[in-house]
mmCIF file with all atom_site columns, C-alpha atoms and ligand atoms in Angstrom:
data_model
loop_
_atom_site.group_PDB
_atom_site.id
_atom_site.type_symbol
_atom_site.label_atom_id
_atom_site.label_alt_id
_atom_site.label_comp_id
_atom_site.label_asym_id
_atom_site.label_entity_id
_atom_site.label_seq_id
_atom_site.pdbx_PDB_ins_code
_atom_site.Cartn_x
_atom_site.Cartn_y
_atom_site.Cartn_z
_atom_site.occupancy
_atom_site.B_iso_or_equiv
_atom_site.pdbx_formal_charge
_atom_site.auth_seq_id
_atom_site.auth_comp_id
_atom_site.auth_asym_id
_atom_site.auth_atom_id
_atom_site.pdbx_PDB_model_num
ATOM   1   C  CA  . MET U 1 1   ? 21.093 15.863  52.370  1.00 0.00 ? 1   MET U CA  1
ATOM   2   C  CA  . HIS U 1 2   ? 17.810 14.835  53.924  1.00 0.00 ? 2   HIS U CA  1
ATOM   3   C  CA  . ARG U 1 3   ? 16.874 11.153  53.523  1.00 0.00 ? 3   ARG U CA  1
ATOM   4   C  CA  . ALA U 1 4   ? 13.531 11.906  51.884  1.00 0.00 ? 4   ALA U CA  1
ATOM   5   C  CA  . THR U 1 5   ? 15.189 14.182  49.321  1.00 0.00 ? 5   THR U CA  1
ATOM   6   C  CA  . HIS U 1 6   ? 17.599 11.387  48.518  1.00 0.00 ? 6   HIS U CA  1
ATOM   7   C  CA  . ARG U 1 7   ? 14.713 9.030   47.888  1.00 0.00 ? 7   ARG U CA  1
ATOM   8   C  CA  . THR U 1 8   ? 12.945 11.530  45.696  1.00 0.00 ? 8   THR U CA  1
ATOM   9   C  CA  . LEU U 1 9   ? 16.108 12.009  43.664  1.00 0.00 ? 9   LEU U CA  1
ATOM   10  C  CA  . LEU U 1 10  ? 16.515 8.246   43.266  1.00 0.00 ? 10  LEU U CA  1
ATOM   11  C  CA  . LEU U 1 11  ? 12.935 7.865   42.126  1.00 0.00 ? 11  LEU U CA  1
ATOM   12  C  CA  . LEU U 1 12  ? 13.364 10.747  39.713  1.00 0.00 ? 12  LEU U CA  1
ATOM   13  C  CA  . CYS U 1 13  ? 16.469 9.087   38.210  1.00 0.00 ? 13  CYS U CA  1
ATOM   14  C  CA  . ALA U 1 14  ? 14.665 5.767   37.858  1.00 0.00 ? 14  ALA U CA  1
ATOM   15  C  CA  . GLY U 1 15  ? 11.780 7.565   36.191  1.00 0.00 ? 15  GLY U CA  1
ATOM   16  C  CA  . LEU U 1 16  ? 14.093 9.276   33.733  1.00 0.00 ? 16  LEU U CA  1
ATOM   17  C  CA  . ALA U 1 17  ? 15.817 5.978   32.916  1.00 0.00 ? 17  ALA U CA  1
ATOM   18  C  CA  . LEU U 1 18  ? 12.447 4.353   32.270  1.00 0.00 ? 18  LEU U CA  1
ATOM   19  C  CA  . ALA U 1 19  ? 11.373 7.259   30.105  1.00 0.00 ? 19  ALA U CA  1
ATOM   20  C  CA  . ALA U 1 20  ? 14.578 6.903   28.064  1.00 0.00 ? 20  ALA U CA  1
ATOM   21  C  CA  . ALA U 1 21  ? 14.017 3.146   27.680  1.00 0.00 ? 21  ALA U CA  1
ATOM   22  C  CA  . GLY U 1 22  ? 10.469 3.885   26.612  1.00 0.00 ? 22  GLY U CA  1
ATOM   23  C  CA  . THR U 1 23  ? 11.689 6.200   23.857  1.00 0.00 ? 23  THR U CA  1
ATOM   24  C  CA  . GLY U 1 24  ? 14.045 3.456   22.649  1.00 0.00 ? 24  GLY U CA  1
ATOM   25  C  CA  . ALA U 1 25  ? 11.251 0.912   22.539  1.00 0.00 ? 25  ALA U CA  1
ATOM   26  C  CA  . HIS U 1 26  ? 9.151  3.321   20.560  1.00 0.00 ? 26  HIS U CA  1
ATOM   27  C  CA  . ALA U 1 27  ? 11.807 3.561   17.847  1.00 0.00 ? 27  ALA U CA  1
ATOM   28  C  CA  . ILE U 1 28  ? 11.585 -0.188  17.171  1.00 0.00 ? 28  ILE U CA  1
ATOM   29  C  CA  . GLU U 1 29  ? 7.807  -0.365  17.429  1.00 0.00 ? 29  GLU U CA  1
ATOM   30  C  CA  . ARG U 1 30  ? 6.204  -2.878  15.079  1.00 0.00 ? 30  ARG U CA  1
ATOM   31  C  CA  . ILE U 1 31  ? 3.606  -1.679  12.631  1.00 0.00 ? 31  ILE U CA  1
ATOM   32  C  CA  . ALA U 1 32  ? 1.428  -4.676  11.773  1.00 0.00 ? 32  ALA U CA  1
ATOM   33  C  CA  . PRO U 1 33  ? 0.813  -4.739  7.998   1.00 0.00 ? 33  PRO U CA  1
ATOM   34  C  CA  . GLN U 1 34  ? -2.809 -4.351  6.942   1.00 0.00 ? 34  GLN U CA  1
ATOM   35  C  CA  . VAL U 1 35  ? -3.169 -6.622  3.917   1.00 0.00 ? 35  VAL U CA  1
ATOM   36  C  CA  . ASP U 1 36  ? -5.707 -9.147  2.718   1.00 0.00 ? 36  ASP U CA  1
ATOM   37  C  CA  . THR U 1 37  ? -4.010 -12.556 2.476   1.00 0.00 ? 37  THR U CA  1
ATOM   38  C  CA  . SER U 1 38  ? -7.173 -14.586 1.861   1.00 0.00 ? 38  SER U CA  1
ATOM   39  C  CA  . ALA U 1 39  ? -6.216 -15.153 -1.789  1.00 0.00 ? 39  ALA U CA  1
ATOM   40  C  CA  . LEU U 1 40  ? -2.990 -16.925 -0.806  1.00 0.00 ? 40  LEU U CA  1
ATOM   41  C  CA  . PRO U 1 41  ? -3.045 -20.731 -0.997  1.00 0.00 ? 41  PRO U CA  1
ATOM   42  C  CA  . ALA U 1 42  ? -3.615 -22.607 2.268   1.00 0.00 ? 42  ALA U CA  1
ATOM   43  C  CA  . GLN U 1 43  ? -0.445 -24.675 1.657   1.00 0.00 ? 43  GLN U CA  1
ATOM   44  C  CA  . ALA U 1 44  ? 1.536  -21.508 2.387   1.00 0.00 ? 44  ALA U CA  1
ATOM   45  C  CA  . ARG U 1 45  ? 0.421  -21.580 6.024   1.00 0.00 ? 45  ARG U CA  1
ATOM   46  C  CA  . THR U 1 46  ? 3.603  -23.297 7.121   1.00 0.00 ? 46  THR U CA  1
ATOM   47  C  CA  . TRP U 1 47  ? 7.007  -22.200 8.403   1.00 0.00 ? 47  TRP U CA  1
ATOM   48  C  CA  . ALA U 1 48  ? 8.673  -25.045 6.488   1.00 0.00 ? 48  ALA U CA  1
ATOM   49  C  CA  . GLU U 1 49  ? 11.077 -24.027 3.731   1.00 0.00 ? 49  GLU U CA  1
ATOM   50  C  CA  . PRO U 1 50  ? 11.401 -23.811 0.779   1.00 0.00 ? 50  PRO U CA  1
ATOM   51  C  CA  . ASN U 1 51  ? 9.209  -20.792 0.142   1.00 0.00 ? 51  ASN U CA  1
ATOM   52  C  CA  . PRO U 1 52  ? 5.870  -22.197 -1.123  1.00 0.00 ? 52  PRO U CA  1
ATOM   53  C  CA  . LEU U 1 53  ? 5.058  -18.852 -2.782  1.00 0.00 ? 53  LEU U CA  1
ATOM   54  C  CA  . ARG U 1 54  ? 8.262  -18.290 -4.734  1.00 0.00 ? 54  ARG U CA  1
ATOM   55  C  CA  . GLY U 1 55  ? 7.442  -16.504 -7.995  1.00 0.00 ? 55  GLY U CA  1
ATOM   56  C  CA  . ASN U 1 56  ? 3.704  -16.254 -7.162  1.00 0.00 ? 56  ASN U CA  1
ATOM   57  C  CA  . THR U 1 57  ? 2.717  -12.871 -8.634  1.00 0.00 ? 57  THR U CA  1
ATOM   58  C  CA  . GLN U 1 58  ? -0.220 -12.358 -6.279  1.00 0.00 ? 58  GLN U CA  1
ATOM   59  C  CA  . ALA U 1 59  ? 2.002  -13.083 -3.285  1.00 0.00 ? 59  ALA U CA  1
ATOM   60  C  CA  . ILE U 1 60  ? 4.625  -10.674 -4.614  1.00 0.00 ? 60  ILE U CA  1
ATOM   61  C  CA  . ALA U 1 61  ? 2.043  -7.852  -4.822  1.00 0.00 ? 61  ALA U CA  1
ATOM   62  C  CA  . ILE U 1 62  ? 0.747  -8.581  -1.300  1.00 0.00 ? 62  ILE U CA  1
ATOM   63  C  CA  . GLY U 1 63  ? 4.308  -8.838  -0.029  1.00 0.00 ? 63  GLY U CA  1
ATOM   64  C  CA  . GLN U 1 64  ? 5.224  -5.495  -1.561  1.00 0.00 ? 64  GLN U CA  1
ATOM   65  C  CA  . SER U 1 65  ? 2.320  -3.763  0.119   1.00 0.00 ? 65  SER U CA  1
ATOM   66  C  CA  . ALA U 1 66  ? 3.107  -5.338  3.508   1.00 0.00 ? 66  ALA U CA  1
ATOM   67  C  CA  . PHE U 1 67  ? 6.789  -4.541  3.105   1.00 0.00 ? 67  PHE U CA  1
ATOM   68  C  CA  . ASN U 1 68  ? 6.183  -0.881  2.427   1.00 0.00 ? 68  ASN U CA  1
ATOM   69  C  CA  . GLN U 1 69  ? 3.878  -0.661  5.457   1.00 0.00 ? 69  GLN U CA  1
ATOM   70  C  CA  . SER U 1 70  ? 6.056  -2.475  7.989   1.00 0.00 ? 70  SER U CA  1
ATOM   71  C  CA  . CYS U 1 71  ? 9.623  -2.867  6.811   1.00 0.00 ? 71  CYS U CA  1
ATOM   72  C  CA  . ALA U 1 72  ? 10.399 0.039   4.489   1.00 0.00 ? 72  ALA U CA  1
ATOM   73  C  CA  . ARG U 1 73  ? 11.112 2.561   7.219   1.00 0.00 ? 73  ARG U CA  1
ATOM   74  C  CA  . CYS U 1 74  ? 14.207 0.527   8.105   1.00 0.00 ? 74  CYS U CA  1
ATOM   75  C  CA  . HIS U 1 75  ? 14.944 -1.436  4.916   1.00 0.00 ? 75  HIS U CA  1
ATOM   76  C  CA  . GLY U 1 76  ? 14.023 1.240   2.349   1.00 0.00 ? 76  GLY U CA  1
ATOM   77  C  CA  . THR U 1 77  ? 11.034 1.612   0.033   1.00 0.00 ? 77  THR U CA  1
ATOM   78  C  CA  . ASP U 1 78  ? 10.611 -1.557  -2.047  1.00 0.00 ? 78  ASP U CA  1
ATOM   79  C  CA  . ALA U 1 79  ? 13.581 -3.030  -0.126  1.00 0.00 ? 79  ALA U CA  1
ATOM   80  C  CA  . ASN U 1 80  ? 16.018 -0.751  -1.926  1.00 0.00 ? 80  ASN U CA  1
ATOM   81  C  CA  . GLY U 1 81  ? 18.381 -0.838  1.009   1.00 0.00 ? 81  GLY U CA  1
ATOM   82  C  CA  . SER U 1 82  ? 18.694 2.931   1.136   1.00 0.00 ? 82  SER U CA  1
ATOM   83  C  CA  . ARG U 1 83  ? 17.981 3.086   4.867   1.00 0.00 ? 83  ARG U CA  1
ATOM   84  C  CA  . SER U 1 84  ? 21.240 2.308   6.579   1.00 0.00 ? 84  SER U CA  1
ATOM   85  C  CA  . PRO U 1 85  ? 21.978 0.348   8.790   1.00 0.00 ? 85  PRO U CA  1
ATOM   86  C  CA  . ALA U 1 86  ? 19.344 -2.234  7.795   1.00 0.00 ? 86  ALA U CA  1
ATOM   87  C  CA  . PRO U 1 87  ? 20.706 -4.500  5.052   1.00 0.00 ? 87  PRO U CA  1
ATOM   88  C  CA  . ASP U 1 88  ? 19.574 -4.667  1.432   1.00 0.00 ? 88  ASP U CA  1
ATOM   89  C  CA  . LEU U 1 89  ? 17.323 -7.735  1.514   1.00 0.00 ? 89  LEU U CA  1
ATOM   90  C  CA  . ARG U 1 90  ? 17.195 -8.165  -2.266  1.00 0.00 ? 90  ARG U CA  1
ATOM   91  C  CA  . ARG U 1 91  ? 20.613 -9.801  -2.296  1.00 0.00 ? 91  ARG U CA  1
ATOM   92  C  CA  . MET U 1 92  ? 19.596 -12.645 0.043   1.00 0.00 ? 92  MET U CA  1
ATOM   93  C  CA  . GLY U 1 93  ? 19.862 -15.952 -1.796  1.00 0.00 ? 93  GLY U CA  1
ATOM   94  C  CA  . LYS U 1 94  ? 20.638 -14.341 -5.169  1.00 0.00 ? 94  LYS U CA  1
ATOM   95  C  CA  . VAL U 1 95  ? 23.883 -16.287 -5.326  1.00 0.00 ? 95  VAL U CA  1
ATOM   96  C  CA  . CYS U 1 96  ? 21.803 -19.501 -5.484  1.00 0.00 ? 96  CYS U CA  1
ATOM   97  C  CA  . LEU U 1 97  ? 20.575 -18.560 -8.957  1.00 0.00 ? 97  LEU U CA  1
ATOM   98  C  CA  . ARG U 1 98  ? 24.066 -19.203 -10.299 1.00 0.00 ? 98  ARG U CA  1
ATOM   99  C  CA  . ILE U 1 99  ? 23.910 -22.881 -9.279  1.00 0.00 ? 99  ILE U CA  1
ATOM   100 C  CA  . GLU U 1 100 ? 23.104 -25.001 -12.326 1.00 0.00 ? 100 GLU U CA  1
ATOM   101 C  CA  . ASP U 1 101 ? 22.157 -28.205 -10.524 1.00 0.00 ? 101 ASP U CA  1
ATOM   102 C  CA  . ALA U 1 102 ? 18.429 -27.833 -9.748  1.00 0.00 ? 102 ALA U CA  1
ATOM   103 C  CA  . ALA U 1 103 ? 18.465 -29.859 -6.514  1.00 0.00 ? 103 ALA U CA  1
ATOM   104 C  CA  . LEU U 1 104 ? 21.473 -27.977 -5.179  1.00 0.00 ? 104 LEU U CA  1
ATOM   105 C  CA  . ARG U 1 105 ? 19.964 -24.660 -6.194  1.00 0.00 ? 105 ARG U CA  1
ATOM   106 C  CA  . GLN U 1 106 ? 16.798 -25.488 -4.277  1.00 0.00 ? 106 GLN U CA  1
ATOM   107 C  CA  . ARG U 1 107 ? 18.781 -26.404 -1.178  1.00 0.00 ? 107 ARG U CA  1
ATOM   108 C  CA  . CYS U 1 108 ? 20.662 -23.139 -1.379  1.00 0.00 ? 108 CYS U CA  1
ATOM   109 C  CA  . GLN U 1 109 ? 17.380 -21.224 -1.700  1.00 0.00 ? 109 GLN U CA  1
ATOM   110 C  CA  . GLY U 1 110 ? 15.932 -23.224 1.177   1.00 0.00 ? 110 GLY U CA  1
ATOM   111 C  CA  . ASP U 1 111 ? 18.852 -22.127 3.369   1.00 0.00 ? 111 ASP U CA  1
ATOM   112 C  CA  . ALA U 1 112 ? 18.290 -18.497 2.440   1.00 0.00 ? 112 ALA U CA  1
ATOM   113 C  CA  . ASP U 1 113 ? 14.561 -18.930 3.152   1.00 0.00 ? 113 ASP U CA  1
ATOM   114 C  CA  . THR U 1 114 ? 15.313 -20.383 6.588   1.00 0.00 ? 114 THR U CA  1
ATOM   115 C  CA  . PHE U 1 115 ? 17.582 -17.472 7.431   1.00 0.00 ? 115 PHE U CA  1
ATOM   116 C  CA  . PHE U 1 116 ? 14.967 -14.970 6.233   1.00 0.00 ? 116 PHE U CA  1
ATOM   117 C  CA  . ILE U 1 117 ? 12.185 -16.546 8.309   1.00 0.00 ? 117 ILE U CA  1
ATOM   118 C  CA  . LYS U 1 118 ? 14.401 -16.890 11.386  1.00 0.00 ? 118 LYS U CA  1
ATOM   119 C  CA  . SER U 1 119 ? 15.451 -13.246 11.163  1.00 0.00 ? 119 SER U CA  1
ATOM   120 C  CA  . LEU U 1 120 ? 11.850 -12.147 10.700  1.00 0.00 ? 120 LEU U CA  1
ATOM   121 C  CA  . ARG U 1 121 ? 10.261 -14.237 13.447  1.00 0.00 ? 121 ARG U CA  1
ATOM   122 C  CA  . TRP U 1 122 ? 12.845 -13.711 16.150  1.00 0.00 ? 122 TRP U CA  1
ATOM   123 C  CA  . GLY U 1 123 ? 14.213 -10.312 15.149  1.00 0.00 ? 123 GLY U CA  1
ATOM   124 C  CA  . LYS U 1 124 ? 17.776 -9.143  15.651  1.00 0.00 ? 124 LYS U CA  1
ATOM   125 C  CA  . GLN U 1 125 ? 19.184 -8.448  19.072  1.00 0.00 ? 125 GLN U CA  1
ATOM   126 C  CA  . LYS U 1 126 ? 22.819 -7.839  19.849  1.00 0.00 ? 126 LYS U CA  1
ATOM   127 C  CA  . PHE U 1 127 ? 24.090 -7.349  23.376  1.00 0.00 ? 127 PHE U CA  1
ATOM   128 C  CA  . GLY U 1 128 ? 20.573 -6.562  24.526  1.00 0.00 ? 128 GLY U CA  1
ATOM   129 C  CA  . ILE U 1 129 ? 20.028 -3.906  21.867  1.00 0.00 ? 129 ILE U CA  1
ATOM   130 C  CA  . VAL U 1 130 ? 17.126 -4.563  19.520  1.00 0.00 ? 130 VAL U CA  1
ATOM   131 C  CA  . HIS U 1 131 ? 18.135 -3.829  15.934  1.00 0.00 ? 131 HIS U CA  1
ATOM   132 C  CA  . MET U 1 132 ? 15.007 -5.388  14.531  1.00 0.00 ? 132 MET U CA  1
ATOM   133 C  CA  . PRO U 1 133 ? 11.920 -6.375  16.532  1.00 0.00 ? 133 PRO U CA  1
ATOM   134 C  CA  . PRO U 1 134 ? 10.621 -9.974  16.393  1.00 0.00 ? 134 PRO U CA  1
ATOM   135 C  CA  . TRP U 1 135 ? 7.544  -10.420 14.193  1.00 0.00 ? 135 TRP U CA  1
ATOM   136 C  CA  . ASP U 1 136 ? 6.426  -13.828 15.431  1.00 0.00 ? 136 ASP U CA  1
ATOM   137 C  CA  . GLY U 1 137 ? 2.714  -13.662 16.231  1.00 0.00 ? 137 GLY U CA  1
ATOM   138 C  CA  . VAL U 1 138 ? 2.343  -10.449 14.198  1.00 0.00 ? 138 VAL U CA  1
ATOM   139 C  CA  . ILE U 1 139 ? 3.073  -11.813 10.733  1.00 0.00 ? 139 ILE U CA  1
ATOM   140 C  CA  . ALA U 1 140 ? 1.502  -15.159 9.764   1.00 0.00 ? 140 ALA U CA  1
ATOM   141 C  CA  . PRO U 1 141 ? 3.552  -17.708 7.761   1.00 0.00 ? 141 PRO U CA  1
ATOM   142 C  CA  . GLU U 1 142 ? 1.772  -17.059 4.437   1.00 0.00 ? 142 GLU U CA  1
ATOM   143 C  CA  . LEU U 1 143 ? 2.470  -13.336 4.750   1.00 0.00 ? 143 LEU U CA  1
ATOM   144 C  CA  . ALA U 1 144 ? 6.083  -14.018 5.721   1.00 0.00 ? 144 ALA U CA  1
ATOM   145 C  CA  . TRP U 1 145 ? 6.449  -16.048 2.500   1.00 0.00 ? 145 TRP U CA  1
ATOM   146 C  CA  . ALA U 1 146 ? 4.759  -13.289 0.506   1.00 0.00 ? 146 ALA U CA  1
ATOM   147 C  CA  . LEU U 1 147 ? 7.340  -10.859 1.925   1.00 0.00 ? 147 LEU U CA  1
ATOM   148 C  CA  . ARG U 1 148 ? 10.113 -13.297 1.020   1.00 0.00 ? 148 ARG U CA  1
ATOM   149 C  CA  . SER U 1 149 ? 8.710  -13.637 -2.517  1.00 0.00 ? 149 SER U CA  1
ATOM   150 C  CA  . PHE U 1 150 ? 8.581  -9.877  -2.875  1.00 0.00 ? 150 PHE U CA  1
ATOM   151 C  CA  . VAL U 1 151 ? 12.173 -9.193  -1.800  1.00 0.00 ? 151 VAL U CA  1
ATOM   152 C  CA  . GLU U 1 152 ? 13.402 -12.031 -4.012  1.00 0.00 ? 152 GLU U CA  1
ATOM   153 C  CA  . ALA U 1 153 ? 11.578 -10.595 -7.008  1.00 0.00 ? 153 ALA U CA  1
ATOM   154 C  CA  . ALA U 1 154 ? 12.556 -6.975  -6.324  1.00 0.00 ? 154 ALA U CA  1
ATOM   155 C  CA  . PRO U 1 155 ? 15.120 -5.877  -8.887  1.00 0.00 ? 155 PRO U CA  1
ATOM   156 C  CA  . ALA U 1 156 ? 18.537 -5.755  -7.224  1.00 0.00 ? 156 ALA U CA  1
ATOM   157 C  CA  . GLN U 1 157 ? 19.862 -2.573  -8.729  1.00 0.00 ? 157 GLN U CA  1
ATOM   158 C  CA  . PRO U 1 158 ? 22.931 -1.126  -7.107  1.00 0.00 ? 158 PRO U CA  1
ATOM   159 C  CA  . SER U 1 159 ? 21.694 0.169   -3.759  1.00 0.00 ? 159 SER U CA  1
ATOM   160 C  CA  . ALA U 1 160 ? 21.077 3.856   -3.346  1.00 0.00 ? 160 ALA U CA  1
ATOM   161 C  CA  . ARG U 1 161 ? 23.621 3.804   -0.545  1.00 0.00 ? 161 ARG U CA  1
ATOM   162 C  CA  . PRO U 1 162 ? 26.967 5.391   -1.377  1.00 0.00 ? 162 PRO U CA  1
HETATM 163 C  C1  . HEC V 2 .   ? 13.208 -0.942  13.284  1.00 0.00 ? 201 HEC V C1  1
HETATM 164 C  C2  . HEC V 2 .   ? 13.875 -1.219  12.037  1.00 0.00 ? 201 HEC V C2  1
HETATM 165 C  C3  . HEC V 2 .   ? 13.522 -2.471  11.288  1.00 0.00 ? 201 HEC V C3  1
HETATM 166 C  C4  . HEC V 2 .   ? 12.270 -2.894  10.876  1.00 0.00 ? 201 HEC V C4  1
HETATM 167 C  C5  . HEC V 2 .   ? 10.926 -2.198  11.090  1.00 0.00 ? 201 HEC V C5  1
HETATM 168 C  C6  . HEC V 2 .   ? 12.490 -4.113  10.138  1.00 0.00 ? 201 HEC V C6  1
HETATM 169 N  N1  . HEC V 2 .   ? 13.820 -4.436  10.139  1.00 0.00 ? 201 HEC V N1  1
HETATM 170 FE FE1 . HEC V 2 .   ? 14.674 -6.114  9.346   1.00 0.00 ? 201 HEC V FE1 1
HETATM 171 N  N2  . HEC V 2 .   ? 16.468 -5.557  10.056  1.00 0.00 ? 201 HEC V N2  1
HETATM 172 C  C7  . HEC V 2 .   ? 16.764 -4.361  10.670  1.00 0.00 ? 201 HEC V C7  1
HETATM 173 C  C8  . HEC V 2 .   ? 18.186 -4.297  10.943  1.00 0.00 ? 201 HEC V C8  1
HETATM 174 C  C9  . HEC V 2 .   ? 18.917 -3.110  11.592  1.00 0.00 ? 201 HEC V C9  1
HETATM 175 C  C10 . HEC V 2 .   ? 18.739 -5.512  10.501  1.00 0.00 ? 201 HEC V C10 1
HETATM 176 C  C11 . HEC V 2 .   ? 20.184 -5.947  10.607  1.00 0.00 ? 201 HEC V C11 1
HETATM 177 C  C12 . HEC V 2 .   ? 20.383 -6.412  12.008  1.00 0.00 ? 201 HEC V C12 1
HETATM 178 C  C13 . HEC V 2 .   ? 21.625 -7.203  12.236  1.00 0.00 ? 201 HEC V C13 1
HETATM 179 O  O1  . HEC V 2 .   ? 22.246 -7.697  11.288  1.00 0.00 ? 201 HEC V O1  1
HETATM 180 O  O2  . HEC V 2 .   ? 21.960 -7.358  13.410  1.00 0.00 ? 201 HEC V O2  1
HETATM 181 C  C14 . HEC V 2 .   ? 17.628 -6.278  9.940   1.00 0.00 ? 201 HEC V C14 1
HETATM 182 C  C15 . HEC V 2 .   ? 17.770 -7.537  9.385   1.00 0.00 ? 201 HEC V C15 1
HETATM 183 C  C16 . HEC V 2 .   ? 16.774 -8.206  8.702   1.00 0.00 ? 201 HEC V C16 1
HETATM 184 C  C17 . HEC V 2 .   ? 16.944 -9.480  8.032   1.00 0.00 ? 201 HEC V C17 1
HETATM 185 C  C18 . HEC V 2 .   ? 18.229 -10.279 7.959   1.00 0.00 ? 201 HEC V C18 1
HETATM 186 C  C19 . HEC V 2 .   ? 19.016 -9.738  6.790   1.00 0.00 ? 201 HEC V C19 1
HETATM 187 C  C20 . HEC V 2 .   ? 20.478 -10.099 6.743   1.00 0.00 ? 201 HEC V C20 1
HETATM 188 O  O3  . HEC V 2 .   ? 21.048 -10.094 5.631   1.00 0.00 ? 201 HEC V O3  1
HETATM 189 O  O4  . HEC V 2 .   ? 21.074 -10.354 7.795   1.00 0.00 ? 201 HEC V O4  1
HETATM 190 C  C21 . HEC V 2 .   ? 15.751 -9.786  7.438   1.00 0.00 ? 201 HEC V C21 1
HETATM 191 C  C22 . HEC V 2 .   ? 15.424 -11.001 6.602   1.00 0.00 ? 201 HEC V C22 1
HETATM 192 C  C23 . HEC V 2 .   ? 14.836 -8.702  7.753   1.00 0.00 ? 201 HEC V C23 1
HETATM 193 N  N3  . HEC V 2 .   ? 15.490 -7.779  8.516   1.00 0.00 ? 201 HEC V N3  1
HETATM 194 C  C24 . HEC V 2 .   ? 13.534 -8.632  7.299   1.00 0.00 ? 201 HEC V C24 1
HETATM 195 C  C25 . HEC V 2 .   ? 12.616 -7.653  7.693   1.00 0.00 ? 201 HEC V C25 1
HETATM 196 C  C26 . HEC V 2 .   ? 11.237 -7.626  7.272   1.00 0.00 ? 201 HEC V C26 1
HETATM 197 C  C27 . HEC V 2 .   ? 10.600 -8.577  6.287   1.00 0.00 ? 201 HEC V C27 1
HETATM 198 C  C28 . HEC V 2 .   ? 10.649 -6.572  7.932   1.00 0.00 ? 201 HEC V C28 1
HETATM 199 C  C29 . HEC V 2 .   ? 9.210  -6.134  7.912   1.00 0.00 ? 201 HEC V C29 1
HETATM 200 C  C30 . HEC V 2 .   ? 8.223  -7.086  8.364   1.00 0.00 ? 201 HEC V C30 1
HETATM 201 C  C31 . HEC V 2 .   ? 11.678 -5.933  8.738   1.00 0.00 ? 201 HEC V C31 1
HETATM 202 N  N4  . HEC V 2 .   ? 12.860 -6.612  8.548   1.00 0.00 ? 201 HEC V N4  1
HETATM 203 C  C32 . HEC V 2 .   ? 11.475 -4.823  9.532   1.00 0.00 ? 201 HEC V C32 1
HETATM 204 C  C33 . HEC V 2 .   ? 15.858 -3.368  10.996  1.00 0.00 ? 201 HEC V C33 1
HETATM 205 C  C34 . HEC V 2 .   ? 14.489 -3.456  10.814  1.00 0.00 ? 201 HEC V C34 1
#
C-alpha cells in the first residue's frame, strides 16, 4: 500500500475513535439544574456535614425540582430508582433512623451525608469509565444539600425495579 494511503487510513481510524469517545461523553453530559436557591439560608453554603437543610421543606421542594432536571434520567423520577444501573438514593442513610441514641444517629447521618456529597462532587469513575459525571463547580453546596434533603425525604417505597 502507498505510504500516503496508510497515513490517511490511520487518521481516519483516529477520527473514528475520537467520534466514538465523543458519543460516550455525550451520554454522561451534565445538565445544570435551573432553580432559584436564593431562599435557602446562607449557613447552607458549606460542604461541611451534617446536612444543614435536613427536613427543610423549602429545600426539599427546590431539591426535587433540581433532581428531576439533572439526576432523574439516571436515578429515576423523584429518585425512585427505576433507572438501572444507577442506585436508589432514597435508601442512603435510612438505617440511621433506627439508632435511638441521638448523638450516634447524627454521626451516622453525617457519614451518609459525607458519602452523598463526595459522590456528587467527584462523580463515579471505575477503570476510566465514567458512571456518573462530577458535579463540583456545577452544583453549589446549598443546592447539593437541598438535593440531599429531597432524596432523604422521598418516600422509599419498594423500587419499581424487578
Ligand atoms: C449519567 C447518569 C447519572 C446522572 C446524570 C447522575 N447520576 Fe448519580 N450515579 C450514577 C450511577 C451509575 C451511580 C452508581 C455508580 C457506581 O456505584 O459506581 C451513581 C451514584 C450516585 C451516588 C452514590 C450512591 C450510592 O449508593 O453509591 C449519589 C449520591 C448520586 N449518584 C447522586 C446523584 C445526584 C444528586 C445527581 C444529580 C445532580 C446524579 N447522581 C446524577 C449515574 C448518574
